[in-house]
Short mmCIF file of N, CA and C in Angstrom, two decimals:
data_model
loop_
_atom_site.label_atom_id
_atom_site.label_comp_id
_atom_site.label_asym_id
_atom_site.label_seq_id
_atom_site.Cartn_x
_atom_site.Cartn_y
_atom_site.Cartn_z
N UNK A 1 -199.59 23.49 -83.29
CA UNK A 1 -200.92 22.93 -83.10
C UNK A 1 -200.94 21.53 -83.69
N UNK A 2 -201.61 20.65 -83.01
CA UNK A 2 -201.72 19.27 -83.48
C UNK A 2 -203.06 19.07 -84.16
N UNK A 3 -204.13 19.03 -83.40
CA UNK A 3 -205.47 18.88 -83.95
C UNK A 3 -206.23 20.16 -83.66
N UNK A 4 -206.93 20.69 -84.66
CA UNK A 4 -207.67 21.94 -84.49
C UNK A 4 -209.01 21.84 -85.21
N UNK A 5 -210.05 22.27 -84.52
CA UNK A 5 -211.37 22.38 -85.12
C UNK A 5 -211.93 23.74 -84.73
N UNK A 6 -212.36 24.53 -85.70
CA UNK A 6 -212.97 25.82 -85.45
C UNK A 6 -214.48 25.64 -85.46
N UNK A 7 -215.10 25.97 -84.34
CA UNK A 7 -216.54 25.88 -84.20
C UNK A 7 -217.13 27.28 -84.43
N UNK A 8 -218.45 27.40 -84.52
CA UNK A 8 -219.04 28.72 -84.79
C UNK A 8 -218.69 29.80 -83.75
N UNK A 9 -218.49 29.42 -82.50
CA UNK A 9 -218.18 30.44 -81.50
C UNK A 9 -217.04 30.06 -80.55
N UNK A 10 -216.27 29.05 -80.91
CA UNK A 10 -215.10 28.67 -80.13
C UNK A 10 -214.25 27.71 -80.95
N UNK A 11 -213.11 27.35 -80.40
CA UNK A 11 -212.29 26.36 -81.11
C UNK A 11 -211.75 25.34 -80.13
N UNK A 12 -211.41 24.19 -80.68
CA UNK A 12 -210.76 23.13 -79.93
C UNK A 12 -209.42 22.86 -80.60
N UNK A 13 -208.39 22.73 -79.81
CA UNK A 13 -207.09 22.44 -80.39
C UNK A 13 -206.14 21.83 -79.37
N UNK A 14 -205.20 21.10 -79.90
CA UNK A 14 -204.15 20.52 -79.07
C UNK A 14 -202.86 21.27 -79.36
N UNK A 15 -202.28 21.83 -78.33
CA UNK A 15 -201.03 22.58 -78.45
C UNK A 15 -199.90 21.68 -78.00
N UNK A 16 -198.92 21.52 -78.86
CA UNK A 16 -197.73 20.72 -78.53
C UNK A 16 -196.57 21.68 -78.35
N UNK A 17 -195.94 21.60 -77.20
CA UNK A 17 -194.80 22.47 -76.91
C UNK A 17 -193.54 21.63 -76.94
N UNK A 18 -192.63 21.96 -77.86
CA UNK A 18 -191.34 21.30 -77.96
C UNK A 18 -190.29 22.25 -77.39
N UNK A 19 -189.54 21.78 -76.43
CA UNK A 19 -188.51 22.61 -75.81
C UNK A 19 -187.16 22.22 -76.39
N UNK A 20 -186.61 23.11 -77.20
CA UNK A 20 -185.30 22.86 -77.82
C UNK A 20 -184.17 23.29 -76.89
N UNK A 21 -184.44 24.32 -76.11
CA UNK A 21 -183.42 24.86 -75.22
C UNK A 21 -184.05 25.02 -73.84
N UNK A 22 -183.56 24.30 -72.86
CA UNK A 22 -184.14 24.32 -71.52
C UNK A 22 -184.14 25.71 -70.91
N UNK A 23 -183.28 26.59 -71.38
CA UNK A 23 -183.24 27.95 -70.84
C UNK A 23 -184.32 28.84 -71.43
N UNK A 24 -184.99 28.39 -72.47
CA UNK A 24 -186.04 29.18 -73.11
C UNK A 24 -187.40 28.54 -72.89
N UNK A 25 -187.69 28.16 -71.64
CA UNK A 25 -188.97 27.55 -71.32
C UNK A 25 -190.10 28.55 -71.55
N UNK A 26 -191.18 28.07 -72.10
CA UNK A 26 -192.34 28.91 -72.32
C UNK A 26 -193.56 28.14 -71.81
N UNK A 27 -194.30 28.74 -70.92
CA UNK A 27 -195.47 28.08 -70.34
C UNK A 27 -196.63 28.08 -71.32
N UNK A 28 -197.57 27.20 -71.10
CA UNK A 28 -198.78 27.17 -71.91
C UNK A 28 -199.54 28.48 -71.79
N UNK A 29 -199.54 29.06 -70.59
CA UNK A 29 -200.20 30.37 -70.43
C UNK A 29 -199.58 31.41 -71.35
N UNK A 30 -198.26 31.42 -71.46
CA UNK A 30 -197.58 32.37 -72.33
C UNK A 30 -197.91 32.09 -73.79
N UNK A 31 -197.90 30.83 -74.18
CA UNK A 31 -198.25 30.45 -75.55
C UNK A 31 -199.66 30.93 -75.88
N UNK A 32 -200.61 30.68 -74.99
CA UNK A 32 -202.00 31.07 -75.23
C UNK A 32 -202.14 32.59 -75.26
N UNK A 33 -201.43 33.28 -74.38
CA UNK A 33 -201.48 34.74 -74.38
C UNK A 33 -201.02 35.30 -75.73
N UNK A 34 -199.90 34.80 -76.24
CA UNK A 34 -199.39 35.28 -77.52
C UNK A 34 -200.31 34.89 -78.67
N UNK A 35 -200.89 33.69 -78.61
CA UNK A 35 -201.85 33.27 -79.64
C UNK A 35 -203.04 34.21 -79.67
N UNK A 36 -203.59 34.52 -78.52
CA UNK A 36 -204.75 35.41 -78.45
C UNK A 36 -204.40 36.82 -78.92
N UNK A 37 -203.23 37.31 -78.55
CA UNK A 37 -202.80 38.64 -79.00
C UNK A 37 -202.64 38.66 -80.52
N UNK A 38 -201.94 37.67 -81.06
CA UNK A 38 -201.68 37.63 -82.51
C UNK A 38 -202.97 37.52 -83.30
N UNK A 39 -203.88 36.65 -82.86
CA UNK A 39 -205.13 36.47 -83.63
C UNK A 39 -206.07 37.66 -83.46
N UNK A 40 -206.06 38.28 -82.30
CA UNK A 40 -206.88 39.49 -82.13
C UNK A 40 -206.37 40.61 -83.02
N UNK A 41 -205.05 40.78 -83.08
CA UNK A 41 -204.48 41.81 -83.96
C UNK A 41 -204.77 41.51 -85.42
N UNK A 42 -204.69 40.26 -85.82
CA UNK A 42 -205.02 39.88 -87.20
C UNK A 42 -206.49 40.18 -87.50
N UNK A 43 -207.36 39.91 -86.54
CA UNK A 43 -208.79 40.20 -86.71
C UNK A 43 -209.00 41.71 -86.87
N UNK A 44 -208.37 42.51 -86.04
CA UNK A 44 -208.52 43.97 -86.13
C UNK A 44 -208.04 44.47 -87.49
N UNK A 45 -206.91 43.94 -87.96
CA UNK A 45 -206.42 44.32 -89.31
C UNK A 45 -207.44 43.92 -90.37
N UNK A 46 -208.04 42.74 -90.23
CA UNK A 46 -209.05 42.29 -91.20
C UNK A 46 -210.27 43.19 -91.22
N UNK A 47 -210.68 43.66 -90.04
CA UNK A 47 -211.83 44.58 -89.97
C UNK A 47 -211.49 45.90 -90.66
N UNK A 48 -210.29 46.41 -90.38
CA UNK A 48 -209.90 47.72 -90.91
C UNK A 48 -209.56 47.70 -92.39
N UNK A 49 -208.89 46.63 -92.85
CA UNK A 49 -208.36 46.63 -94.22
C UNK A 49 -209.11 45.74 -95.20
N UNK A 50 -209.84 44.75 -94.69
CA UNK A 50 -210.49 43.81 -95.60
C UNK A 50 -212.00 43.80 -95.47
N UNK A 51 -212.55 44.68 -94.64
CA UNK A 51 -213.99 44.80 -94.53
C UNK A 51 -214.66 43.68 -93.74
N UNK A 52 -213.91 43.01 -92.87
CA UNK A 52 -214.53 41.96 -92.06
C UNK A 52 -215.56 42.59 -91.14
N UNK A 53 -216.56 41.83 -90.76
CA UNK A 53 -217.58 42.32 -89.85
C UNK A 53 -216.96 42.59 -88.48
N UNK A 54 -217.30 43.74 -87.90
CA UNK A 54 -216.78 44.10 -86.60
C UNK A 54 -217.55 43.38 -85.50
N UNK A 55 -216.86 43.02 -84.44
CA UNK A 55 -217.45 42.34 -83.31
C UNK A 55 -217.26 43.21 -82.09
N UNK A 56 -218.36 43.57 -81.40
CA UNK A 56 -218.29 44.52 -80.30
C UNK A 56 -217.74 43.91 -79.01
N UNK A 57 -217.87 42.61 -78.86
CA UNK A 57 -217.42 41.97 -77.62
C UNK A 57 -215.95 41.62 -77.66
N UNK A 58 -215.54 40.81 -76.70
CA UNK A 58 -214.17 40.33 -76.67
C UNK A 58 -214.03 39.17 -77.64
N UNK A 59 -212.90 39.10 -78.31
CA UNK A 59 -212.66 38.02 -79.26
C UNK A 59 -212.42 36.71 -78.52
N UNK A 60 -211.69 36.76 -77.41
CA UNK A 60 -211.34 35.55 -76.66
C UNK A 60 -211.82 35.65 -75.23
N UNK A 61 -212.25 34.51 -74.68
CA UNK A 61 -212.55 34.48 -73.25
C UNK A 61 -211.24 34.52 -72.47
N UNK A 62 -211.33 34.81 -71.20
CA UNK A 62 -210.12 34.99 -70.40
C UNK A 62 -209.37 33.69 -70.17
N UNK A 63 -210.08 32.61 -69.97
CA UNK A 63 -209.42 31.36 -69.59
C UNK A 63 -209.41 30.36 -70.75
N UNK A 64 -208.87 29.20 -70.47
CA UNK A 64 -208.88 28.09 -71.41
C UNK A 64 -208.77 26.81 -70.61
N UNK A 65 -209.16 25.71 -71.20
CA UNK A 65 -209.07 24.41 -70.53
C UNK A 65 -207.75 23.77 -70.92
N UNK A 66 -207.03 23.26 -69.94
CA UNK A 66 -205.79 22.59 -70.27
C UNK A 66 -205.73 21.20 -69.63
N UNK A 67 -204.99 20.36 -70.26
CA UNK A 67 -204.79 18.98 -69.81
C UNK A 67 -203.44 18.53 -70.35
N UNK A 68 -202.58 18.04 -69.49
CA UNK A 68 -201.28 17.55 -69.94
C UNK A 68 -201.46 16.12 -70.46
N UNK A 69 -201.06 15.92 -71.69
CA UNK A 69 -201.18 14.60 -72.32
C UNK A 69 -199.89 13.84 -72.06
N UNK A 70 -200.02 12.68 -71.47
CA UNK A 70 -198.84 11.94 -71.04
C UNK A 70 -198.64 10.61 -71.76
N UNK A 71 -199.53 10.28 -72.69
CA UNK A 71 -199.37 9.02 -73.42
C UNK A 71 -199.93 9.16 -74.83
N UNK A 72 -199.49 8.28 -75.71
CA UNK A 72 -200.00 8.30 -77.09
C UNK A 72 -201.49 7.96 -77.11
N UNK A 73 -201.92 7.09 -76.21
CA UNK A 73 -203.35 6.72 -76.14
C UNK A 73 -204.19 7.94 -75.74
N UNK A 74 -203.72 8.70 -74.75
CA UNK A 74 -204.43 9.92 -74.35
C UNK A 74 -204.46 10.91 -75.50
N UNK A 75 -203.35 11.04 -76.24
CA UNK A 75 -203.30 11.94 -77.39
C UNK A 75 -204.33 11.52 -78.44
N UNK A 76 -204.40 10.24 -78.73
CA UNK A 76 -205.39 9.75 -79.70
C UNK A 76 -206.81 10.04 -79.24
N UNK A 77 -207.08 9.84 -77.95
CA UNK A 77 -208.41 10.12 -77.40
C UNK A 77 -208.76 11.59 -77.54
N UNK A 78 -207.81 12.46 -77.22
CA UNK A 78 -208.03 13.91 -77.32
C UNK A 78 -208.21 14.34 -78.77
N UNK A 79 -207.45 13.76 -79.67
CA UNK A 79 -207.61 14.08 -81.10
C UNK A 79 -209.01 13.71 -81.57
N UNK A 80 -209.49 12.54 -81.19
CA UNK A 80 -210.83 12.10 -81.59
C UNK A 80 -211.89 13.05 -81.04
N UNK A 81 -211.71 13.50 -79.80
CA UNK A 81 -212.65 14.45 -79.21
C UNK A 81 -212.70 15.73 -80.05
N UNK A 82 -211.52 16.24 -80.41
CA UNK A 82 -211.45 17.47 -81.21
C UNK A 82 -212.11 17.26 -82.57
N UNK A 83 -211.74 16.21 -83.27
CA UNK A 83 -212.26 15.98 -84.62
C UNK A 83 -213.75 15.66 -84.63
N UNK A 84 -214.27 15.05 -83.57
CA UNK A 84 -215.69 14.68 -83.52
C UNK A 84 -216.56 15.79 -82.95
N UNK A 85 -215.97 16.88 -82.51
CA UNK A 85 -216.73 17.94 -81.89
C UNK A 85 -217.83 18.53 -82.77
N UNK A 86 -217.59 18.77 -84.06
CA UNK A 86 -218.66 19.33 -84.89
C UNK A 86 -219.93 18.46 -84.92
N UNK A 87 -219.78 17.17 -84.82
CA UNK A 87 -220.96 16.28 -84.83
C UNK A 87 -221.79 16.45 -83.56
N UNK A 88 -221.18 16.98 -82.49
CA UNK A 88 -221.89 17.18 -81.23
C UNK A 88 -222.42 18.61 -81.09
N UNK A 89 -222.22 19.46 -82.08
CA UNK A 89 -222.58 20.88 -81.99
C UNK A 89 -224.04 21.09 -81.66
N UNK A 90 -224.90 20.29 -82.22
CA UNK A 90 -226.35 20.44 -82.00
C UNK A 90 -226.69 20.38 -80.50
N UNK A 91 -225.91 19.65 -79.73
CA UNK A 91 -226.19 19.47 -78.30
C UNK A 91 -225.17 20.19 -77.41
N UNK A 92 -224.36 21.05 -77.99
CA UNK A 92 -223.31 21.74 -77.25
C UNK A 92 -223.89 22.88 -76.44
N UNK A 93 -223.44 23.03 -75.19
CA UNK A 93 -223.92 24.13 -74.34
C UNK A 93 -223.54 25.50 -74.89
N UNK A 94 -222.52 25.56 -75.75
CA UNK A 94 -222.12 26.82 -76.37
C UNK A 94 -222.96 27.16 -77.60
N UNK A 95 -223.82 26.28 -78.03
CA UNK A 95 -224.69 26.51 -79.18
C UNK A 95 -225.91 27.28 -78.70
N UNK A 96 -225.75 28.58 -78.62
CA UNK A 96 -226.81 29.43 -78.11
C UNK A 96 -227.78 29.79 -79.21
N UNK A 97 -229.07 29.82 -78.88
CA UNK A 97 -230.08 30.17 -79.91
C UNK A 97 -229.96 31.60 -80.39
#
């Protein structure tokens, strides 16, 4: 992960995939699937063993937004978007009453 901001009901993050071995390609879909599985399992363990509040719905939505970053300027723009997101929370469509 490069830049990450956790919001009250979602998160923004930049995932950087480094391919060390061309034969072990891993798609962004696979990375996200494993991330969602790992964090959901960690949440379930927290509910069972640490008394975290249980959530009846799904932890993660089915999809995610992706964009391939092809330049350092685009990376900087995306980082600023992620880091500035909390300041826009008051007007965010995900900020449900």
